[in-house]
mmCIF file of C-alpha atoms and ligand atoms in Angstrom:
data_model
loop_
_atom_site.group_PDB
_atom_site.id
_atom_site.type_symbol
_atom_site.label_atom_id
_atom_site.label_comp_id
_atom_site.label_asym_id
_atom_site.label_seq_id
_atom_site.Cartn_x
_atom_site.Cartn_y
_atom_site.Cartn_z
ATOM 1 C CA MET A 1 53.479 106.039 148.463
ATOM 2 C CA LYS A 2 56.614 104.366 146.527
ATOM 3 C CA LYS A 3 58.147 106.827 143.472
ATOM 4 C CA LYS A 4 60.453 105.488 141.180
ATOM 5 C CA PHE A 5 63.546 108.175 140.490
ATOM 6 C CA LEU A 6 66.277 106.667 139.525
ATOM 7 C CA ASN A 7 66.781 103.651 136.825
ATOM 8 C CA LEU A 8 70.443 102.164 136.513
ATOM 9 C CA GLY A 9 69.781 99.971 134.280
ATOM 10 C CA ILE A 10 70.246 95.730 134.084
ATOM 11 C CA GLN A 11 72.519 94.462 136.479
ATOM 12 C CA PRO A 12 74.151 91.265 138.158
ATOM 13 C CA LEU A 13 74.454 90.896 141.642
ATOM 14 C CA ALA A 14 77.089 92.655 142.456
ATOM 15 C CA ASN A 15 79.201 90.050 144.404
ATOM 16 C CA SER A 16 78.647 87.075 142.384
ATOM 17 C CA PHE A 17 82.125 86.981 140.524
ATOM 18 C CA LEU A 18 83.018 84.528 138.107
ATOM 19 C CA SER A 19 85.098 81.687 138.130
ATOM 20 C CA SER A 20 85.030 81.168 134.153
ATOM 21 C CA ASN A 21 83.887 83.464 131.259
ATOM 22 C CA SER A 22 83.222 80.291 129.233
ATOM 23 C CA LYS A 23 80.211 80.576 127.108
ATOM 24 C CA LYS A 24 78.104 78.089 129.791
ATOM 25 C CA SER A 25 78.912 79.911 133.014
ATOM 26 C CA LEU A 26 78.047 83.606 131.412
ATOM 27 C CA ALA A 27 74.853 81.889 130.160
ATOM 28 C CA LYS A 28 74.151 81.208 134.067
ATOM 29 C CA GLU A 29 74.648 84.883 135.238
ATOM 30 C CA PHE A 30 71.603 86.334 137.183
ATOM 31 C CA PHE A 31 70.552 89.918 136.266
ATOM 32 C CA TYR A 32 67.750 92.115 137.434
ATOM 33 C CA ASN A 33 66.653 95.768 137.059
ATOM 34 C CA LEU A 34 68.409 97.731 139.140
ATOM 35 C CA GLU A 35 65.574 100.970 139.981
ATOM 36 C CA VAL A 36 65.206 103.337 143.336
ATOM 37 C CA SER A 37 62.491 104.442 144.300
ATOM 38 C CA PHE A 38 61.185 106.819 147.485
ATOM 39 C CA ASN A 39 59.060 106.315 149.791
ATOM 40 C CA THR A 40 56.792 109.466 150.661
ATOM 41 C CA SER A 41 55.521 108.511 154.242
ATOM 42 C CA SER A 42 58.239 107.180 155.683
ATOM 43 C CA TYR A 43 60.721 108.845 153.641
ATOM 44 C CA LEU A 44 62.496 105.359 153.294
ATOM 45 C CA VAL A 45 64.843 105.563 149.758
ATOM 46 C CA SER A 46 65.039 101.715 148.593
ATOM 47 C CA ILE A 47 65.035 99.157 145.607
ATOM 48 C CA SER A 48 62.198 99.168 143.856
ATOM 49 C CA LYS A 49 62.105 95.370 143.529
ATOM 50 C CA PRO A 50 64.668 93.544 145.997
ATOM 51 C CA VAL A 51 66.644 90.571 145.102
ATOM 52 C CA ASN A 52 65.887 87.266 146.914
ATOM 53 C CA PRO A 53 68.533 87.120 150.033
ATOM 54 C CA LYS A 54 68.941 83.478 149.504
ATOM 55 C CA LEU A 55 70.730 84.282 145.983
ATOM 56 C CA GLN A 56 73.007 86.320 147.508
ATOM 57 C CA TYR A 57 74.469 85.339 151.232
ATOM 58 C CA THR A 58 75.184 81.892 149.807
ATOM 59 C CA ASP A 59 78.565 80.157 150.894
ATOM 60 C CA LYS A 60 80.631 81.709 147.858
ATOM 61 C CA TYR A 61 80.035 85.301 149.699
ATOM 62 C CA ALA A 62 83.359 87.369 148.727
ATOM 63 C CA HIS A 63 83.408 90.436 151.223
ATOM 64 C CA ARG A 64 85.489 90.138 153.793
ATOM 65 C CA ALA A 65 85.223 93.271 155.926
ATOM 66 C CA SER A 66 88.902 92.506 157.712
ATOM 67 C CA GLU A 67 90.468 92.866 154.021
ATOM 68 C CA SER A 68 91.186 96.848 154.996
ATOM 69 C CA ILE A 69 93.349 98.159 157.680
ATOM 70 C CA THR A 70 90.553 101.174 157.797
ATOM 71 C CA MET A 71 87.618 99.001 158.706
ATOM 72 C CA ARG A 72 89.944 96.710 161.312
ATOM 73 C CA ASN A 73 90.863 100.172 162.959
ATOM 74 C CA ALA A 74 87.138 101.465 163.259
ATOM 75 C CA PHE A 75 85.810 97.977 163.839
ATOM 76 C CA LYS A 76 88.181 98.090 167.263
ATOM 77 C CA LYS A 77 87.570 101.494 168.332
ATOM 78 C CA ILE A 78 83.919 101.602 168.005
ATOM 79 C CA ALA A 79 83.820 97.724 170.131
ATOM 80 C CA ASN A 80 86.038 99.406 172.661
ATOM 81 C CA ARG A 81 83.809 102.122 172.846
ATOM 82 C CA LEU A 82 80.728 100.154 173.334
ATOM 83 C CA ASN A 83 82.245 97.868 175.754
ATOM 84 C CA GLU A 84 83.259 100.711 178.161
ATOM 85 C CA LYS A 85 80.504 102.827 177.772
ATOM 86 C CA TYR A 86 77.359 100.259 177.981
ATOM 87 C CA LEU A 87 79.559 97.493 179.553
ATOM 88 C CA PRO A 88 77.184 94.645 177.809
ATOM 89 C CA LYS A 89 77.067 91.224 179.321
ATOM 90 C CA ILE A 90 75.960 89.843 175.927
ATOM 91 C CA VAL A 91 76.602 91.205 172.681
ATOM 92 C CA MET A 92 74.926 89.745 169.451
ATOM 93 C CA GLU A 93 76.242 91.302 166.173
ATOM 94 C CA ILE A 94 73.968 90.486 162.771
ATOM 95 C CA GLY A 95 75.889 89.855 159.959
ATOM 96 C CA SER A 96 79.367 88.939 161.649
ATOM 97 C CA ASN A 97 81.088 88.551 158.618
ATOM 98 C CA ASP A 98 84.961 87.000 158.952
ATOM 99 C CA GLY A 99 84.846 88.162 162.348
ATOM 100 C CA VAL A 100 86.237 91.901 162.519
ATOM 101 C CA PHE A 101 83.931 93.541 164.611
ATOM 102 C CA ILE A 102 83.663 90.533 167.177
ATOM 103 C CA ARG A 103 87.256 89.502 167.907
ATOM 104 C CA ASN A 104 87.283 92.504 170.021
ATOM 105 C CA PHE A 105 85.238 91.054 172.866
ATOM 106 C CA PRO A 106 86.308 87.870 174.910
ATOM 107 C CA LYS A 107 84.491 84.597 173.642
ATOM 108 C CA LYS A 108 82.018 84.140 176.857
ATOM 109 C CA LYS A 109 79.878 87.960 175.689
ATOM 110 C CA ILE A 110 79.641 86.879 172.154
ATOM 111 C CA LEU A 111 76.999 85.688 169.990
ATOM 112 C CA ALA A 112 77.141 86.033 166.056
ATOM 113 C CA VAL A 113 74.777 85.750 163.235
ATOM 114 C CA GLU A 114 76.142 84.809 159.611
ATOM 115 C CA PRO A 115 73.914 83.441 157.137
ATOM 116 C CA CYS A 116 76.999 82.986 154.499
ATOM 117 C CA LYS A 117 78.130 79.706 155.711
ATOM 118 C CA ASN A 118 81.817 80.052 154.350
ATOM 119 C CA LEU A 119 82.090 83.176 156.358
ATOM 120 C CA ALA A 120 80.293 81.394 159.698
ATOM 121 C CA ASN A 121 83.124 78.985 159.512
ATOM 122 C CA ILE A 122 85.712 81.465 159.963
ATOM 123 C CA THR A 123 84.437 82.612 163.616
ATOM 124 C CA LYS A 124 82.589 79.035 164.667
ATOM 125 C CA ASN A 125 85.252 77.475 166.553
ATOM 126 C CA LYS A 126 86.211 80.676 168.594
ATOM 127 C CA TYR A 127 82.596 82.003 168.762
ATOM 128 C CA LYS A 128 79.077 80.696 168.946
ATOM 129 C CA THR A 129 78.111 81.790 165.765
ATOM 130 C CA PHE A 130 74.596 80.837 163.842
ATOM 131 C CA PRO A 131 74.692 80.427 159.868
ATOM 132 C CA ASN A 132 71.409 81.846 159.339
ATOM 133 C CA PHE A 133 69.273 84.637 158.522
ATOM 134 C CA TRP A 134 68.405 87.204 160.668
ATOM 135 C CA ASN A 135 64.978 86.811 161.555
ATOM 136 C CA LYS A 136 61.711 86.356 164.426
ATOM 137 C CA LYS A 137 62.224 82.592 164.094
ATOM 138 C CA LEU A 138 66.302 82.620 165.154
ATOM 139 C CA ALA A 139 65.640 85.671 168.007
ATOM 140 C CA ASN A 140 63.168 82.731 169.604
ATOM 141 C CA LYS A 141 65.442 80.262 169.360
ATOM 142 C CA ILE A 142 68.696 82.307 170.637
ATOM 143 C CA PHE A 143 66.794 84.653 173.507
ATOM 144 C CA SER A 144 64.021 84.031 176.032
ATOM 145 C CA LYS A 145 62.606 85.988 179.335
ATOM 146 C CA SER A 146 65.468 85.615 181.152
ATOM 147 C CA LYS A 147 67.998 85.989 178.220
ATOM 148 C CA LYS A 148 68.612 89.468 176.111
ATOM 149 C CA ALA A 149 71.223 91.051 174.533
ATOM 150 C CA ASP A 150 72.973 94.418 176.079
ATOM 151 C CA ILE A 151 74.222 95.311 172.510
ATOM 152 C CA ILE A 152 73.132 94.488 169.167
ATOM 153 C CA PHE A 153 75.683 95.666 166.615
ATOM 154 C CA SER A 154 75.301 95.449 163.082
ATOM 155 C CA ALA A 155 77.352 97.353 160.241
ATOM 156 C CA ASN A 156 76.346 96.861 156.968
ATOM 157 C CA THR A 157 73.705 94.188 157.056
ATOM 158 C CA ILE A 158 70.304 95.660 158.221
ATOM 159 C CA SER A 159 70.333 97.925 154.873
ATOM 160 C CA HIS A 160 70.537 94.392 152.975
ATOM 161 C CA ILE A 161 67.510 93.078 154.929
ATOM 162 C CA PRO A 162 64.157 93.629 152.742
ATOM 163 C CA ASN A 163 61.626 92.741 155.608
ATOM 164 C CA LEU A 164 62.987 95.730 158.185
ATOM 165 C CA LYS A 165 59.452 95.015 160.426
ATOM 166 C CA GLU A 166 60.360 91.443 160.783
ATOM 167 C CA THR A 167 63.871 92.514 161.610
ATOM 168 C CA PHE A 168 63.270 95.556 164.201
ATOM 169 C CA ASP A 169 60.368 93.662 165.921
ATOM 170 C CA ALA A 170 62.946 90.752 166.817
ATOM 171 C CA ILE A 171 65.467 92.771 167.603
ATOM 172 C CA GLU A 172 62.546 94.265 170.080
ATOM 173 C CA PHE A 173 62.444 91.158 171.456
ATOM 174 C CA SER A 174 66.003 90.593 171.654
ATOM 175 C CA LEU A 175 67.198 93.484 173.488
ATOM 176 C CA SER A 176 67.159 93.408 177.295
ATOM 177 C CA GLU A 177 65.596 96.647 179.263
ATOM 178 C CA ASN A 178 68.100 99.219 178.477
ATOM 179 C CA GLY A 179 69.821 97.334 175.515
ATOM 180 C CA VAL A 180 71.453 99.294 172.906
ATOM 181 C CA LEU A 181 71.125 98.334 169.211
ATOM 182 C CA VAL A 182 73.535 99.770 167.227
ATOM 183 C CA ILE A 183 73.640 99.842 163.227
ATOM 184 C CA GLU A 184 75.985 101.494 160.910
ATOM 185 C CA ASP A 185 75.247 101.569 157.073
ATOM 186 C CA PRO A 186 75.761 104.011 154.260
ATOM 187 C CA SER A 187 74.217 107.394 154.358
ATOM 188 C CA LEU A 188 71.512 109.054 152.114
ATOM 189 C CA TYR A 189 73.100 112.745 153.185
ATOM 190 C CA SER A 190 76.602 111.479 151.666
ATOM 191 C CA VAL A 191 75.303 109.249 148.864
ATOM 192 C CA ILE A 192 73.283 112.725 147.643
ATOM 193 C CA LYS A 193 76.192 115.269 148.885
ATOM 194 C CA ASN A 194 79.185 112.901 146.840
ATOM 195 C CA ASN A 195 76.699 111.869 143.844
ATOM 196 C CA SER A 196 77.682 108.476 145.083
ATOM 197 C CA TYR A 197 74.934 106.092 142.951
ATOM 198 C CA ASP A 198 77.039 103.075 143.090
ATOM 199 C CA GLN A 199 75.835 102.426 146.816
ATOM 200 C CA PHE A 200 72.756 101.527 145.027
ATOM 201 C CA TYR A 201 73.258 97.627 144.157
ATOM 202 C CA ASP A 202 71.202 94.585 144.888
ATOM 203 C CA GLU A 203 72.429 94.092 148.405
ATOM 204 C CA HIS A 204 71.855 97.988 149.741
ATOM 205 C CA VAL A 205 68.234 97.423 149.534
ATOM 206 C CA TYR A 206 67.833 100.581 151.375
ATOM 207 C CA VAL A 207 70.049 103.636 151.713
ATOM 208 C CA PHE A 208 69.321 105.082 155.364
ATOM 209 C CA SER A 209 68.679 108.904 156.509
ATOM 210 C CA ALA A 210 67.454 109.256 160.267
ATOM 211 C CA ILE A 211 64.908 110.845 158.951
ATOM 212 C CA SER A 212 63.704 107.368 157.855
ATOM 213 C CA VAL A 213 64.974 104.617 160.505
ATOM 214 C CA ALA A 214 63.577 107.669 163.305
ATOM 215 C CA ASN A 215 60.104 106.361 161.282
ATOM 216 C CA ILE A 216 60.781 102.830 160.545
ATOM 217 C CA VAL A 217 61.813 101.555 163.958
ATOM 218 C CA LYS A 218 59.145 103.637 165.869
ATOM 219 C CA LYS A 219 56.725 100.940 164.052
ATOM 220 C CA SER A 220 58.720 98.103 166.060
ATOM 221 C CA ASN A 221 58.305 100.004 169.526
ATOM 222 C CA LEU A 222 62.173 101.177 169.087
ATOM 223 C CA ARG A 223 63.430 104.401 169.175
ATOM 224 C CA LEU A 224 66.582 106.031 167.284
ATOM 225 C CA PHE A 225 67.872 108.522 170.663
ATOM 226 C CA ASP A 226 71.143 109.106 169.282
ATOM 227 C CA ALA A 227 73.368 108.783 165.542
ATOM 228 C CA GLU A 228 76.930 109.810 164.523
ATOM 229 C CA GLU A 229 78.112 110.473 161.070
ATOM 230 C CA ILE A 230 81.249 108.573 160.219
ATOM 231 C CA THR A 231 83.530 108.290 157.004
ATOM 232 C CA THR A 232 83.436 104.164 156.436
ATOM 233 C CA HIS A 233 81.943 103.427 153.316
ATOM 234 C CA GLY A 234 82.572 107.243 152.202
ATOM 235 C CA GLY A 235 80.536 108.344 154.580
ATOM 236 C CA SER A 236 77.862 106.466 156.885
ATOM 237 C CA MET A 237 75.722 106.988 159.418
ATOM 238 C CA ARG A 238 75.980 105.159 163.377
ATOM 239 C CA PHE A 239 72.188 105.074 164.650
ATOM 240 C CA TYR A 240 72.011 104.048 168.264
ATOM 241 C CA ILE A 241 68.380 102.515 169.103
ATOM 242 C CA CYS A 242 66.746 101.495 171.934
ATOM 243 C CA LYS A 243 63.411 100.165 173.291
ATOM 244 C CA ASN A 244 60.562 102.465 173.521
ATOM 245 C CA SER A 245 60.783 102.615 177.440
ATOM 246 C CA ALA A 246 64.532 102.418 177.639
ATOM 247 C CA LYS A 247 66.472 105.304 179.751
ATOM 248 C CA TYR A 248 67.867 106.938 177.103
ATOM 249 C CA LYS A 249 67.379 110.578 176.614
ATOM 250 C CA ASN A 250 67.075 111.733 172.219
ATOM 251 C CA THR A 251 70.530 113.531 172.100
ATOM 252 C CA LYS A 252 71.375 117.084 171.094
ATOM 253 C CA LYS A 253 72.688 115.320 168.004
ATOM 254 C CA ILE A 254 70.062 113.257 166.996
ATOM 255 C CA LYS A 255 68.023 116.444 166.800
ATOM 256 C CA LEU A 256 70.792 118.303 164.640
ATOM 257 C CA ILE A 257 71.480 115.449 162.323
ATOM 258 C CA ILE A 258 67.478 115.275 161.582
ATOM 259 C CA LYS A 259 67.538 119.016 160.929
ATOM 260 C CA LYS A 260 70.226 118.984 159.012
ATOM 261 C CA GLU A 261 68.978 116.331 156.385
ATOM 262 C CA LYS A 262 65.978 118.469 156.591
ATOM 263 C CA LYS A 263 67.377 121.488 155.446
ATOM 264 C CA ALA A 264 68.737 118.976 152.576
ATOM 265 C CA ASN A 265 65.267 118.029 151.879
ATOM 266 C CA LEU A 266 65.679 114.225 152.183
ATOM 267 C CA HIS A 267 62.218 114.596 152.970
ATOM 268 C CA LYS A 268 61.321 115.631 149.660
ATOM 269 C CA PHE A 269 60.751 113.598 146.130
ATOM 270 C CA SER A 270 62.059 116.774 144.198
ATOM 271 C CA THR A 271 65.458 115.978 145.591
ATOM 272 C CA TYR A 272 65.910 112.552 144.416
ATOM 273 C CA LEU A 273 64.552 113.840 140.887
ATOM 274 C CA GLU A 274 67.576 116.352 140.781
ATOM 275 C CA PHE A 275 70.041 113.456 142.019
ATOM 276 C CA SER A 276 68.501 111.547 138.792
ATOM 277 C CA LYS A 277 69.987 114.258 136.818
ATOM 278 C CA ARG A 278 73.213 114.466 138.056
ATOM 279 C CA VAL A 279 74.108 110.629 137.901
ATOM 280 C CA LYS A 280 73.141 110.884 134.431
ATOM 281 C CA LYS A 281 75.785 113.611 133.617
ATOM 282 C CA SER A 282 78.198 111.645 136.012
ATOM 283 C CA LYS A 283 77.878 108.708 133.612
ATOM 284 C CA SER A 284 78.193 110.766 130.399
ATOM 285 C CA ASN A 285 81.449 112.613 132.077
ATOM 286 C CA LEU A 286 83.144 109.358 133.224
ATOM 287 C CA ILE A 287 82.436 107.904 129.556
ATOM 288 C CA LYS A 288 84.120 110.382 128.473
ATOM 289 C CA ILE A 289 87.391 110.548 130.352
ATOM 290 C CA PHE A 290 87.868 106.593 129.866
ATOM 291 C CA LYS A 291 86.845 106.887 125.888
ATOM 292 C CA ARG A 292 89.643 110.146 125.729
ATOM 293 C CA LEU A 293 92.430 108.376 127.983
ATOM 294 C CA LYS A 294 91.923 105.339 125.334
ATOM 295 C CA ASN A 295 91.927 107.091 122.287
ATOM 296 C CA LYS A 296 95.387 108.287 123.614
ATOM 297 C CA ASN A 297 96.570 104.260 124.024
ATOM 298 C CA LYS A 298 96.577 104.713 127.847
ATOM 299 C CA ASN A 299 96.733 101.985 129.925
ATOM 300 C CA ILE A 300 93.536 101.948 132.574
ATOM 301 C CA ILE A 301 93.010 99.219 135.258
ATOM 302 C CA SER A 302 90.702 99.511 138.339
ATOM 303 C CA TYR A 303 91.368 99.538 141.637
ATOM 304 C CA GLY A 304 89.417 97.425 143.802
ATOM 305 C CA ALA A 305 87.128 94.995 142.675
ATOM 306 C CA THR A 306 84.112 96.546 144.608
ATOM 307 C CA TYR A 307 80.410 95.829 145.013
ATOM 308 C CA LYS A 308 79.762 99.571 144.184
ATOM 309 C CA SER A 309 82.464 99.526 140.549
ATOM 310 C CA SER A 310 79.957 96.900 139.646
ATOM 311 C CA THR A 311 77.034 99.302 139.919
ATOM 312 C CA ILE A 312 79.295 101.709 137.607
ATOM 313 C CA PHE A 313 80.490 99.328 134.842
ATOM 314 C CA ASN A 314 77.519 98.106 134.061
ATOM 315 C CA TYR A 315 75.615 100.797 134.357
ATOM 316 C CA CYS A 316 78.118 102.941 132.125
ATOM 317 C CA LYS A 317 78.889 99.455 129.900
ATOM 318 C CA ILE A 318 81.973 100.410 131.172
ATOM 319 C CA GLY A 319 84.298 96.827 129.965
ATOM 320 C CA LYS A 320 87.084 95.083 128.671
ATOM 321 C CA LYS A 321 87.945 97.796 126.014
ATOM 322 C CA LEU A 322 88.287 100.273 128.693
ATOM 323 C CA ILE A 323 89.886 98.424 131.450
ATOM 324 C CA ASN A 324 92.647 95.967 131.233
ATOM 325 C CA TYR A 325 91.877 94.485 134.638
ATOM 326 C CA ILE A 326 90.883 95.366 138.019
ATOM 327 C CA THR A 327 93.590 94.693 141.277
ATOM 328 C CA ASP A 328 92.475 93.251 144.239
ATOM 329 C CA THR A 329 93.851 92.357 147.515
ATOM 330 C CA THR A 330 91.363 89.784 148.522
ATOM 331 C CA LEU A 331 92.615 86.429 147.356
ATOM 332 C CA ASN A 332 89.391 85.020 146.560
ATOM 333 C CA LYS A 333 88.105 87.399 144.168
ATOM 334 C CA GLN A 334 91.681 87.168 142.154
ATOM 335 C CA GLY A 335 91.774 85.119 138.978
ATOM 336 C CA LYS A 336 87.768 85.526 138.566
ATOM 337 C CA PHE A 337 85.652 87.693 136.562
ATOM 338 C CA THR A 338 83.485 90.863 137.458
ATOM 339 C CA PRO A 339 79.934 90.166 137.239
ATOM 340 C CA GLY A 340 78.322 91.729 134.041
ATOM 341 C CA GLN A 341 81.259 93.065 132.184
ATOM 342 C CA HIS A 342 83.422 90.173 132.692
ATOM 343 C CA ILE A 343 86.548 92.247 133.814
ATOM 344 C CA PRO A 344 89.648 90.006 134.713
ATOM 345 C CA ILE A 345 90.549 90.890 138.411
ATOM 346 C CA ILE A 346 94.085 89.987 139.714
ATOM 347 C CA SER A 347 96.559 90.731 142.513
ATOM 348 C CA PRO A 348 97.891 94.078 143.410
ATOM 349 C CA ALA A 349 101.389 92.975 143.315
ATOM 350 C CA VAL A 350 101.173 91.783 139.887
ATOM 351 C CA GLY A 351 98.742 94.519 138.264
ATOM 352 C CA MET A 352 99.978 97.722 140.049
ATOM 353 C CA ASN A 353 103.329 97.624 137.336
ATOM 354 C CA ASP A 354 105.083 99.786 135.851
ATOM 355 C CA LYS A 355 102.979 99.982 132.453
ATOM 356 C CA VAL A 356 99.634 101.373 134.351
ATOM 357 C CA ASP A 357 99.107 104.618 133.505
ATOM 358 C CA TYR A 358 95.621 105.360 135.461
ATOM 359 C CA ALA A 359 93.749 103.365 137.745
ATOM 360 C CA PHE A 360 89.751 104.329 138.361
ATOM 361 C CA LEU A 361 89.309 104.518 142.244
ATOM 362 C CA GLY A 362 86.593 101.678 142.464
ATOM 363 C CA ALA A 363 87.312 101.115 146.254
ATOM 364 C CA TRP A 364 87.296 105.330 146.311
ATOM 365 C CA ASN A 365 85.869 104.872 149.871
ATOM 366 C CA PHE A 366 89.572 103.913 151.115
ATOM 367 C CA LYS A 367 91.306 106.614 149.130
ATOM 368 C CA LYS A 368 93.196 107.806 151.917
ATOM 369 C CA GLU A 369 94.536 104.390 152.414
ATOM 370 C CA ILE A 370 95.109 103.749 148.797
ATOM 371 C CA LEU A 371 96.889 107.101 147.882
ATOM 372 C CA LYS A 372 98.791 106.474 151.081
ATOM 373 C CA LYS A 373 99.602 102.455 149.592
ATOM 374 C CA GLU A 374 100.571 103.723 146.321
ATOM 375 C CA LYS A 375 103.006 106.590 146.708
ATOM 376 C CA GLU A 376 105.116 105.120 144.573
ATOM 377 C CA PHE A 377 102.644 104.823 141.594
ATOM 378 C CA ILE A 378 101.713 107.909 142.149
ATOM 379 C CA ARG A 379 105.498 109.402 142.380
ATOM 380 C CA ARG A 380 106.293 107.822 138.599
ATOM 381 C CA GLY A 381 103.255 109.900 137.364
ATOM 382 C CA GLY A 382 100.463 107.405 137.674
ATOM 383 C CA LYS A 383 96.927 108.723 137.970
ATOM 384 C CA PHE A 384 93.796 107.440 139.781
ATOM 385 C CA ILE A 385 90.462 108.139 138.204
ATOM 386 C CA THR A 386 87.411 109.306 140.470
ATOM 387 C CA HIS A 387 83.915 109.535 139.886
ATOM 388 C CA VAL A 388 83.176 111.147 143.445
ATOM 389 C CA PRO A 389 81.586 113.756 143.465
ATOM 390 C CA SER A 390 81.981 114.356 139.725
ATOM 391 C CA PRO A 391 84.411 112.367 137.584
ATOM 392 C CA ARG A 392 87.617 113.897 137.212
ATOM 393 C CA ILE A 393 91.447 112.585 137.101
ATOM 394 C CA ILE A 394 92.948 113.102 140.651
ATOM 395 C CA SER A 395 97.080 114.374 140.140
ATOM 396 C CA LYS A 396 97.764 114.002 143.981
HETATM 397 P P1 TMP B 401 84.490 97.221 149.974
HETATM 398 O O1 TMP B 401 84.233 99.104 149.407
HETATM 399 O O2 TMP B 401 82.946 96.760 149.690
HETATM 400 O O3 TMP B 401 84.664 97.324 151.371
HETATM 401 O O4 TMP B 401 85.354 96.492 149.432
HETATM 402 C C1 TMP B 401 86.683 97.187 148.971
HETATM 403 C C2 TMP B 401 87.583 96.380 147.819
HETATM 404 O O5 TMP B 401 88.341 96.738 147.626
HETATM 405 C C3 TMP B 401 87.979 94.966 148.779
HETATM 406 O O6 TMP B 401 87.706 94.099 147.747
HETATM 407 C C4 TMP B 401 89.541 95.226 148.778
HETATM 408 C C5 TMP B 401 89.901 96.020 147.898
HETATM 409 N N1 TMP B 401 90.657 96.792 148.158
HETATM 410 C C6 TMP B 401 92.059 96.632 147.471
HETATM 411 O O7 TMP B 401 92.146 96.224 146.532
HETATM 412 N N2 TMP B 401 93.177 97.369 147.884
HETATM 413 C C7 TMP B 401 92.963 98.111 149.068
HETATM 414 O O8 TMP B 401 94.296 99.317 149.317
HETATM 415 C C8 TMP B 401 92.122 98.576 149.845
HETATM 416 C C9 TMP B 401 91.810 99.300 150.764
HETATM 417 C C10 TMP B 401 90.740 97.578 149.309
#
């Protein structure tokens, strides 16, 4: 049974940046109610009513995974590791974005699946790219009895797909006998620990725990045999999944991770009710910080027009009165307005100027990279604001 525990209010699609803030374009904005539930039998945490993926993954999709050096390095490292460890002949990526993972493999090994046409266009000349949603039909088109994938990789994608049963059934069909599915997604353990409620937005239909993934894949004759905690996206989990009959034994690590999650009570509804209370407190404390600084006439901006920050700004109703603008390195976000609050987005070259007193870390998951990059801002007395694990001003 699904039980609701968190209501983050009326929200726009987090990636739907507006080209204009004219009345006409604002009138077309799509909103939905962002409510989060816990399934008491599978222990899955999910958005109560997911948005139709056809509205989300269009040819206007803004996110480019290769924008960050942290992500480029992380994908290179895992690509090399998988190549060395499993010696795959065929590697398929589901949700290949701008090719940041597949670029680490020779062309002949790669099959890429990417439903956003603008992204599929980036990789299609070099790599065999299917501009489609991942489902049984596509799996049947790509694979056959004699053609299977040795590695299926999918980062920050499986948690976006409402129909997990079909997704994993199609993966089971596509994997070779000892093939391995490797998925990376934000970790529920980290969300609860960091109070990072901004991991909930329309695209994150699910936030996975190892406990819930083990339950879900079982229904498609798959087995979660290993996992590792990784730092990307503010705390993620990399899950290793194989066919039930594959040669891999369940590792000590997966047993320990599940034990740790049980100790944190991720299988109990009461944990989420407590989390929900902390989220409300985080909201009121963050608003207080912004208002206090604004009353002192401080110039506040936000750093990184992230999808996560869309949840925060729309839930806390932090808009143009409190934030002058947002800086973002992504060219196709610059010159646009954020969904819901319509805060202008500009380049950091223009926006990170001497007048800025405070910058909210919308991209808090890249805190290390950003603090390193913005030494000059910090040196001259500029400060960052964050909301994780609780709202505060970072002085260094
Ligand atoms: P993500 O958390 O969804 O990957 O998005 C991060 C966003 O932050 C992306 O739009 C790029 C932007 N960004 C900057 O503007 N400056 C930076 O230094 C970093 C690391 C990211």
